[in-house]
C-alpha positions as a printed Julia matrix, in Angstrom:
607×3 Matrix{Float64}:
  70.7    58.21   -3.78
  68.98   55.17   -5.11
  67.99   52.22   -3.05
  67.64   48.72   -4.4
  65.52   46.22   -2.63
  65.65   42.51   -3.37
  62.57   40.35   -3.21
  62.31   36.65   -3.12
  59.75   33.97   -2.61
  59.69   34.56    1.11
  59.5    38.36    0.93
  56.57   39.53   -1.17
  55.98   43.27   -1.04
  52.57   44.37    0.08
  50.65   45.88   -2.76
  47.3    45.78   -4.5
  47.99   42.39   -6.02
  49.2    40.9    -2.74
  46.27   42.29   -0.78
  43.81   40.84   -3.27
  45.51   37.45   -3.05
  45.36   37.49    0.74
  41.66   38.48    0.66
  40.89   35.64   -1.74
  42.75   33.18    0.48
  40.82   34.38    3.51
  37.56   34.05    1.55
  38.37   30.46    0.63
  39.26   29.66    4.23
  35.97   31.15    5.47
  33.98   29.2     2.88
  35.74   26.03    3.96
  34.88   26.66    7.61
  31.25   27.38    6.77
  31.1    24.19    4.72
  32.45   22.18    7.64
  29.85   23.77    9.93
  27.05   22.68    7.63
  28.48   19.29    6.8
  26.6    16.07    7.57
  23.24   17.78    7.97
  22.15   15.02    5.58
  23.37   11.52    4.82
  22.99   12.07    1.07
  26.22   10.83   -0.55
  28.42   13.24   -2.47
  28.31   12.73   -6.19
  31.65   12.9    -7.93
  31.74   13.39  -11.67
  33.5    10.48  -13.33
  36.82   11.05  -14.99
  35.52    9.94  -18.35
  38.81    9.57  -20.26
  40.28    7.26  -17.58
  37.25    5.32  -16.38
  37.88    1.86  -17.69
  35.73   -1.16  -16.9
  36.01   -0.81  -13.12
  35.37    2.92  -13.29
  32.3     2.52  -15.44
  30.99   -0.25  -13.15
  31.5     1.99  -10.13
  29.79    4.89  -11.87
  26.84    2.68  -12.86
  26.53    1.4    -9.29
  26.48    4.96   -7.92
  23.76    5.91  -10.38
  21.7     2.83   -9.59
  21.92    3.42   -5.83
  21.13    7.13   -6.02
  17.86    8.35   -4.58
  16.63    9.86   -7.84
  17.04    6.53   -9.65
  15.17    4.76   -6.84
  12.3     7.24   -7.21
  12.37    6.78  -10.98
  12.18    3.0   -10.62
   9.32    3.36   -8.14
   7.47    5.48  -10.72
   8.18    2.91  -13.43
   6.85    0.13  -11.18
   3.62    2.08  -10.68
   3.28    2.65  -14.43
   4.07   -1.01  -15.17
   1.24   -2.11  -12.88
  -1.36   -0.2   -14.91
  -1.69   -2.86  -17.69
  -2.34   -5.45  -14.99
  -5.46   -3.49  -14.01
  -6.7    -2.8   -17.54
  -5.93   -6.08  -19.31
  -7.44   -9.39  -18.08
  -4.85  -11.56  -16.34
  -4.5   -15.33  -16.64
  -4.05  -15.76  -12.89
  -7.21  -13.8   -12.1
  -9.86  -14.49  -14.76
  -9.14  -17.11  -17.41
 -12.58  -16.63  -18.98
 -12.02  -12.94  -19.66
  -8.62  -13.7   -21.15
 -10.21  -16.25  -23.5
 -12.89  -13.75  -24.52
 -10.22  -11.11  -25.16
  -8.29  -13.5   -27.41
 -11.43  -14.2   -29.46
 -12.3   -10.52  -29.85
  -8.81   -9.19  -30.6
  -7.01  -11.37  -33.13
  -4.24   -8.81  -33.71
  -3.62   -7.61  -30.12
  -3.76  -11.03  -28.44
  -0.55  -12.44  -30.04
   1.22   -9.13  -29.38
   0.14   -9.15  -25.75
   1.36  -12.74  -25.44
   4.84  -11.74  -26.6
   4.91   -8.75  -24.25
   3.57  -10.75  -21.29
   0.53   -8.48  -20.9
  -1.73  -11.34  -19.85
   0.6   -12.07  -16.91
   2.01   -8.64  -16.09
   3.16   -9.35  -12.55
   5.01  -12.49  -13.62
   6.6   -11.01  -16.76
  10.33  -10.56  -17.22
  10.17   -6.79  -17.61
   8.05   -6.26  -14.5
  10.35   -8.54  -12.49
  13.39   -6.62  -13.79
  11.98   -3.3   -12.57
  11.04   -4.88   -9.27
  14.49   -6.38   -8.69
  16.32   -3.2    -9.78
  14.21   -1.15   -7.38
  14.98   -3.61   -4.61
  18.74   -3.43   -5.29
  18.64    0.36   -5.64
  16.93    0.82   -2.29
  19.31   -1.5    -0.47
  22.38    0.08   -2.11
  21.07    3.52   -1.23
  20.01    2.84    2.34
  22.9     0.69    3.59
  25.69    3.35    3.38
  23.38    6.13    4.52
  22.34    4.1     7.57
  25.96    3.44    8.49
  26.77    7.13    8.02
  23.82    8.16   10.16
  24.94    5.8    12.95
  28.34    7.48   12.78
  26.72   10.89   13.14
  24.78    9.73   16.19
  27.98    8.5    17.78
  29.82   11.74   16.96
  29.37   15.32   18.12
  28.17   18.47   16.36
  31.06   20.32   14.65
  32.64   23.34   16.27
  31.64   26.91   15.51
  33.02   28.71   12.43
  35.39   31.62   13.07
  32.89   34.1    11.65
  29.38   33.35   12.82
  28.14   36.44   10.96
  28.21   34.42    7.75
  25.45   32.09    8.92
  21.8    32.7     7.85
  20.52   33.45   11.38
  22.72   35.52   13.7
  22.51   37.79   16.76
  24.97   39.28   19.26
  25.15   41.37   22.42
  27.6    42.31   25.19
  27.23   41.28   28.8
  29.05   41.68   32.1
  28.73   37.94   32.82
  31.87   35.83   32.55
  32.32   33.87   29.29
  32.37   30.6    31.24
  29.04   31.44   32.89
  27.48   32.3    29.53
  28.7    29.07   27.96
  27.46   27.0    30.91
  24.07   28.73   30.77
  23.88   28.17   27.0
  24.84   24.51   27.38
  22.14   23.93   30.01
  19.53   25.79   27.93
  20.24   23.88   24.74
  20.23   20.51   26.46
  16.91   21.4    28.11
  15.54   22.1    24.63
  16.64   18.56   23.62
  19.67   19.67   21.59
  22.76   17.5    21.53
  25.22   20.06   22.86
  28.85   20.18   24.0
  31.61   22.69   24.62
  33.94   23.16   21.67
  36.67   25.71   22.49
  35.19   29.11   23.19
  31.73   28.13   21.93
  28.85   25.74   22.55
  27.92   23.58   19.53
  24.45   22.05   19.45
  22.36   20.09   16.97
  18.73   18.97   16.82
  16.38   17.24   14.39
  18.08   13.87   13.93
  14.63   12.31   13.58
  14.36   13.89   10.14
  17.07   11.65    8.75
  15.85    8.76   10.89
  12.39    9.19    9.34
  13.89    9.31    5.86
  15.8     6.08    6.46
  12.77    4.46    8.11
  10.64    5.32    5.07
  13.02    3.64    2.66
  13.59    0.65    4.93
   9.81    0.28    5.16
   9.65    0.27    1.36
  12.11   -2.62    1.31
  10.01   -4.5     3.88
   6.88   -3.89    1.8
   8.59   -5.14   -1.36
   9.75   -8.3     0.4
   6.3    -8.85    1.93
   4.64   -8.35   -1.46
   7.0   -10.8    -3.18
   6.65  -13.35   -0.37
   2.88  -13.08   -0.47
   2.74  -13.54   -4.26
   5.0   -16.58   -4.19
   3.24  -18.41   -1.34
  -0.33  -17.13   -1.63
  -3.45  -19.18   -2.31
  -6.93  -18.05   -3.26
 -10.08  -20.07   -3.89
 -13.84  -19.7    -4.11
 -16.67  -21.88   -2.91
 -20.46  -21.59   -3.23
 -22.22  -23.11   -0.23
 -25.96  -23.57    0.25
 -27.49  -23.11    3.69
 -27.04  -26.27    5.73
 -23.93  -27.42    3.87
 -20.29  -27.13    4.88
 -16.71  -26.75    3.69
 -13.34  -28.21    4.66
 -10.19  -26.4     3.61
  -8.8   -29.0     1.23
  -7.96  -28.54   -2.44
 -10.77  -30.8    -3.71
 -13.43  -28.73   -1.93
 -12.88  -25.54   -3.94
 -14.93  -24.55   -6.98
 -11.86  -22.79   -8.36
  -8.38  -22.36   -6.92
  -5.15  -20.56   -7.82
  -1.87  -20.15   -5.97
   1.65  -18.74   -6.12
   4.62  -20.51   -7.7
   6.06  -21.73   -4.39
   2.79  -22.64   -2.71
   2.45  -26.14   -1.28
  -0.92  -27.78   -0.59
   0.4   -28.72    2.85
   0.5   -24.98    3.65
  -3.31  -24.72    3.67
  -4.63  -23.73    7.08
  -6.59  -26.66    8.6
 -10.15  -25.54    9.29
 -13.76  -26.29    8.36
 -17.13  -24.6     8.73
 -20.87  -25.1     8.18
 -23.24  -22.43    6.87
 -26.15  -22.26    9.29
 -28.04  -19.38    7.71
 -27.75  -16.39    5.43
 -29.55  -13.13    6.1
 -30.01  -10.39    3.53
 -32.18   -7.3     3.94
 -33.0    -4.64    1.37
 -34.44   -1.14    1.19
 -38.2    -1.42    0.71
 -39.0     2.08   -0.53
 -37.53    5.34   -1.71
 -34.98    6.01   -4.45
 -32.71    3.26   -3.08
 -35.37    0.56   -3.2
 -33.76   -2.86   -3.57
 -30.36   -1.72   -2.28
 -28.84   -4.25    0.16
 -28.78   -3.13    3.78
 -27.19   -6.17    5.4
 -25.47   -9.31    4.12
 -24.34  -11.69    6.85
 -23.83  -15.4     7.31
 -23.83  -17.4    10.53
 -21.04  -19.99   10.57
 -20.04  -22.79   12.9
 -16.32  -23.43   12.43
 -13.47  -25.45   13.89
  -9.72  -24.93   13.72
  -7.67  -28.05   13.06
  -8.92  -31.6    12.91
 -10.11  -31.74   16.51
 -10.75  -28.09   17.31
 -13.62  -26.85   19.41
 -16.71  -25.66   17.51
 -17.23  -21.92   17.54
 -20.01  -19.75   16.15
 -19.37  -16.49   14.32
 -21.03  -14.12   11.87
 -19.25  -13.19    8.66
 -20.26   -9.95    6.97
 -19.11   -8.09    3.89
 -15.58   -6.74    4.58
 -15.62   -8.46    7.99
 -13.95  -11.83    7.27
 -13.35  -14.81    9.49
  -9.61  -14.92   10.27
  -7.97  -18.27   11.02
  -4.18  -18.16   11.13
  -2.93  -16.75    7.84
  -6.27  -17.51    6.14
  -9.22  -15.17    5.77
 -12.75  -16.22    4.78
 -14.63  -13.44    2.95
 -18.33  -13.28    2.1
 -18.35  -12.21   -1.56
 -21.67  -13.2    -3.17
 -25.22  -14.39   -2.57
 -28.1   -16.03   -4.44
 -31.04  -18.42   -4.23
 -31.26  -22.21   -4.43
 -34.84  -23.44   -5.01
 -35.49  -26.99   -3.86
 -36.55  -29.22   -6.79
 -37.88  -32.8    -6.71
 -37.85  -34.99   -9.86
 -39.81  -38.26  -10.06
 -39.87  -40.84  -12.85
 -43.0   -42.23  -14.51
 -43.56  -44.62  -11.6
 -43.42  -41.85   -9.02
 -39.97  -42.79   -7.73
 -37.87  -39.84   -6.51
 -34.71  -39.71   -8.63
 -33.56  -36.24   -7.61
 -34.27  -33.89   -4.7
 -31.93  -31.09   -3.79
 -31.48  -27.35   -3.52
 -30.21  -26.1    -6.91
 -28.03  -22.97   -6.66
 -28.71  -20.5    -9.48
 -26.43  -17.61  -10.47
 -27.72  -14.0   -10.29
 -27.95  -12.05  -13.54
 -28.87   -8.59  -12.21
 -29.24   -6.55   -9.03
 -32.76   -7.91   -8.46
 -31.32  -11.45   -8.39
 -32.92  -12.73  -11.58
 -31.09  -16.07  -11.7
 -30.33  -18.85  -14.13
 -28.83  -22.33  -14.03
 -29.6   -25.98  -14.78
 -31.04  -29.01  -13.02
 -29.23  -32.25  -13.94
 -30.56  -35.73  -13.17
 -27.59  -38.01  -13.87
 -28.43  -41.34  -12.21
 -31.45  -43.48  -11.34
 -33.89  -42.26  -13.98
 -35.66  -44.53  -16.46
 -38.08  -43.36  -19.13
 -41.54  -44.75  -19.89
 -39.96  -47.62  -21.89
 -37.74  -48.55  -18.92
 -34.53  -47.29  -20.59
 -31.86  -45.42  -18.65
 -31.71  -41.77  -19.54
 -30.56  -38.49  -18.11
 -32.72  -35.42  -17.64
 -31.74  -31.79  -17.92
 -33.73  -28.62  -17.21
 -32.85  -25.03  -18.01
 -33.97  -23.03  -15.0
 -34.78  -19.33  -14.54
 -35.75  -17.99  -11.15
 -37.07  -14.62   -9.97
 -37.53  -13.86   -6.25
 -40.25  -11.25   -6.94
 -42.1   -11.98  -10.19
 -43.0    -8.87  -12.16
 -44.05  -10.27  -15.52
 -47.65  -11.27  -14.81
 -49.01   -9.44  -17.85
 -46.29  -10.33  -20.37
 -45.2   -13.66  -18.93
 -41.58  -12.49  -18.92
 -39.29  -13.76  -16.18
 -38.62  -10.35  -14.66
 -37.72   -9.66  -11.02
 -38.88   -6.42   -9.41
 -37.17   -6.85   -6.02
 -34.28   -8.97   -4.67
 -36.27  -10.27   -1.69
 -38.42  -13.45   -1.75
 -41.8   -11.73   -2.14
 -43.24  -13.67   -5.1
 -40.82  -16.44   -6.22
 -41.37  -18.08   -9.61
 -39.31  -20.85  -11.25
 -39.41  -21.44  -15.03
 -38.2   -24.8   -16.39
 -37.65  -26.15  -19.92
 -37.12  -29.93  -20.18
 -34.64  -32.16  -22.1
 -33.78  -35.87  -22.05
 -30.9   -37.94  -23.41
 -27.18  -37.99  -22.61
 -25.63  -35.1   -20.68
 -22.11  -36.4   -21.53
 -21.25  -36.33  -17.83
 -19.25  -39.57  -18.22
 -17.04  -38.31  -21.06
 -14.21  -37.35  -18.7
 -14.38  -33.69  -19.75
 -15.06  -31.32  -16.82
 -18.45  -29.61  -16.99
 -19.91  -26.56  -15.35
 -22.75  -27.29  -12.95
 -24.46  -24.14  -14.22
 -24.47  -25.08  -17.93
 -25.87  -28.01  -19.92
 -24.31  -29.72  -22.96
 -27.25  -30.25  -25.35
 -25.37  -31.96  -28.19
 -26.88  -35.37  -27.25
 -30.04  -34.11  -25.57
 -33.55  -34.01  -27.05
 -36.3   -31.59  -26.21
 -39.52  -32.65  -24.55
 -42.3   -31.4   -26.86
 -45.66  -29.93  -25.86
 -48.95  -30.44  -27.75
 -47.92  -27.8   -30.31
 -44.59  -29.46  -31.01
 -42.64  -26.72  -29.18
 -40.1   -27.03  -26.36
 -41.93  -28.11  -23.21
 -41.61  -25.45  -20.52
 -43.61  -24.11  -17.63
 -43.52  -21.48  -14.88
 -44.01  -22.81  -11.36
 -44.73  -21.2    -8.03
 -43.7   -22.89   -4.76
 -45.59  -26.16   -4.32
 -46.57  -26.58   -8.02
 -45.66  -29.6   -10.16
 -44.86  -29.88  -13.86
 -45.85  -33.18  -15.53
 -43.54  -34.26  -18.33
 -45.12  -35.44  -21.63
 -45.54  -39.14  -22.39
 -45.52  -40.29  -18.8
 -41.83  -39.36  -18.42
 -42.34  -38.18  -14.85
 -42.88  -34.98  -12.87
 -40.9   -32.02  -11.55
 -41.99  -30.26   -8.35
 -40.92  -26.81   -7.18
 -40.97  -27.33   -3.43
 -42.15  -24.59   -1.08
 -38.66  -24.29    0.37
 -36.24  -21.81   -1.23
 -32.81  -21.83    0.36
 -30.16  -19.17    0.03
 -26.53  -19.7    -0.8
 -23.43  -17.68    0.02
 -20.23  -17.4    -2.0
 -16.99  -17.4     0.0
 -13.46  -16.53   -0.95
 -10.7   -18.15    1.09
  -7.48  -16.14    0.87
  -4.17  -17.17    2.39
  -1.43  -14.6     1.76
   1.53  -14.69    4.14
   3.37  -11.43    4.64
   0.22   -9.34    4.95
   1.08   -8.27    8.49
   4.58   -7.26    7.42
   3.17   -5.26    4.51
   0.74   -3.46    6.83
   3.47   -2.74    9.36
   5.77   -1.5     6.61
   3.13    0.85    5.26
   2.5     2.33    8.72
   6.25    2.85    9.3
   6.58    4.35    5.8
   3.86    6.91    6.5
   5.36    7.8     9.88
   8.86    8.05    8.41
   7.69   10.21    5.52
   5.89   12.54    7.93
   9.06   12.86   10.02
  11.26   13.59    7.01
   8.82   16.26    5.78
   7.96   18.08    9.0
  11.14   17.8    11.11
  14.01   20.16   10.3
  17.56   19.32   11.19
  19.44   22.41   12.45
  22.52   23.53   14.38
  23.09   26.35   16.85
  26.38   27.84   18.09
  26.87   30.14   21.07
  30.25   31.84   21.37
  31.2    33.86   24.47
  34.61   35.58   24.54
  36.09   38.49   26.45
  36.34   41.65   24.35
  39.28   44.11   24.33
  37.51   46.27   26.91
  36.96   43.33   29.27
  33.22   42.98   28.47
  32.0    39.57   27.31
  30.78   39.43   23.7
  28.06   36.84   23.08
  27.34   35.62   19.56
  24.59   33.21   18.56
  24.06   31.73   15.1
  21.89   29.02   13.55
  22.06   26.93   10.41
  19.43   24.62    8.91
  19.52   22.14    6.08
  17.33   24.43    3.97
  16.11   28.01    4.06
  13.3    28.14    6.58
  11.78   30.58    9.06
  12.08   27.93   11.76
  15.79   28.55   12.42
  15.54   32.36   12.93
  12.43   31.92   15.08
  14.06   29.29   17.26
  17.29   31.26   17.52
  15.33   34.36   18.61
  13.54   32.33   21.29
  16.81   30.87   22.58
  18.55   34.24   22.51
  15.76   35.81   24.55
  16.03   33.16   27.27
  19.84   33.33   27.34
  19.69   37.14   27.46
  17.67   36.9    30.69
  20.49   34.84   32.2
  23.27   37.03   30.79
  21.76   40.57   30.49
  23.35   43.19   28.27
  26.01   45.51   29.68
  24.73   49.03   30.51
  27.09   50.7    28.04
  26.38   48.29   25.15
  25.84   50.27   21.92
  23.14   49.46   19.41
  24.34   46.51   17.28
  25.07   47.47   13.7
  23.74   45.33   10.86
  23.14   45.87    7.2
  20.6    43.09    6.57
  17.71   41.67    8.53
  15.74   38.46    8.49
  12.28   38.81   10.08
  11.49   36.64   13.06
   8.17   36.78   14.91
   9.61   36.34   18.4
  11.81   38.89   20.17
  13.95   37.97   23.18
  12.97   39.34   26.51
  14.5    42.56   27.75
  13.67   46.2    27.04
  12.58   46.28   23.39
  14.57   48.74   21.44
  17.1    49.33   24.22
  20.78   49.08   23.38
  21.1    46.23   25.87
  18.66   43.97   23.98
  20.07   41.39   21.56
  18.77   41.55   18.0
  18.02   37.94   17.0
  16.43   39.25   13.82
  19.66   40.73   12.58
  21.59   38.84    9.94
  24.66   40.97    9.16
  25.85   40.89    5.61
  29.4    39.98    4.73
  31.83   42.4     6.28
  29.49   43.76    8.96
  31.37   44.97   12.0
  30.92   43.17   15.28
  29.83   45.36   18.2
């Protein structure tokens, strides 16, 4: 007799094909559960591939925005910004050293016009550098804002519940105990909270999570980068920087007209200058006297008397190299040093027409110095006509050219000072309206004083000696007093404190994101078919690391002491193992001891 069976959509016969389909469905379900268990271990956004054929304008704009605000693009822009700053260090910049830029233009006739078109002489103000800077700023904000909001949501939420099959997790252990499931779960909850896990009961298991500071550090690092970028931009726009050479006994007031040279940011206002003034009482410089480092500076320091504001109280301080005077947002740095011999010039009648300390600029490490002495007013020649005098001056603090007569300094200290002068008379063109350097002399309308041989009149003087000019034109005396001068740089750059704070937070955040691991632990306790409680523990980290198995082994050992294994518990079976240095307490090797090192492979049977 034959039998016919009808099948329909709701009655599928069990067979090899049906069994395989059911196994695949179960596999997909288990993968989905494991994915949910490991979800939100990071705030990194999911990247969806664009549907290219149907993108359209809005789709392409959304795709471009996602790329721009991705972390890899932010890192790429940060690298580009670092590379773009290299030309600013190698090529002279107009805002830093105009003289070097002018020299570069004269020496490189082909490169100079090209650099002008590319903005290489003003790298930090160029369009392309600003574009990278702004894109990096937008990328960081677009990347951090959603991740911060997502992280806040994670802090307000709870760790996800345990997967159905904990054996699929990287770190796993199990044992059987006579304790009630509720007691095991309560003990596990108390233990995990004591270890600073965020833990809660979720069904028949305890779900716990730890290491939120990793993501907090990551977000803090990128927020600190934004703060640093803002502080840098703010400082560049509102900064001011100027230099002033001051001889001992003279002073300075922080006004624009007092500076020797001054530059500022695009949005700087003269009214933003910090109100202060100071007088230079003395400069002290000491040098190594012997050994291979002879002549090397040991100390450079200047004693100042300063006041804050128009009617501030006078205060005394000492400014050293890298130890500036700080007044509000302004800092006063000691940056240079030199000598200013005191020179007295008299006319043919003996009248003093000039007497002052003349600062000379150092040419080498032994402070061989050069400059000019200009007599602009009050001088009349032997015929009674008004003229101006000019003297090229070379000074050495320790004369070493006795045999050759060369102006050579052997030591930077004032051991044997000598001043060499060569004399000119005529018109210094000081009234032409064209700015002149106080360290250079325009000789186009000047005539040389001649000696008896018809050569340029010049002479070397020691302190106290006098040079008599030819034809009764007067005398020049090198006084016994040699003063010292100090060069100061006054810097006012708002946002420096924010930049420093941002850098500290960035370092701390980076350390947290590198050394803290975010991980989750689940403890399931259920009653088995024989009435004995089965305890399962599993851990999952964001990345493969020995930290999770080690920590799980430590936790399992403590929990095992509170819920010991049942006397008739067989040896747990496992087909794979992950080494962990710590073993939970109990009798090692006994069937009652949990095996926190065991990581059963797929399909391993539970005890």
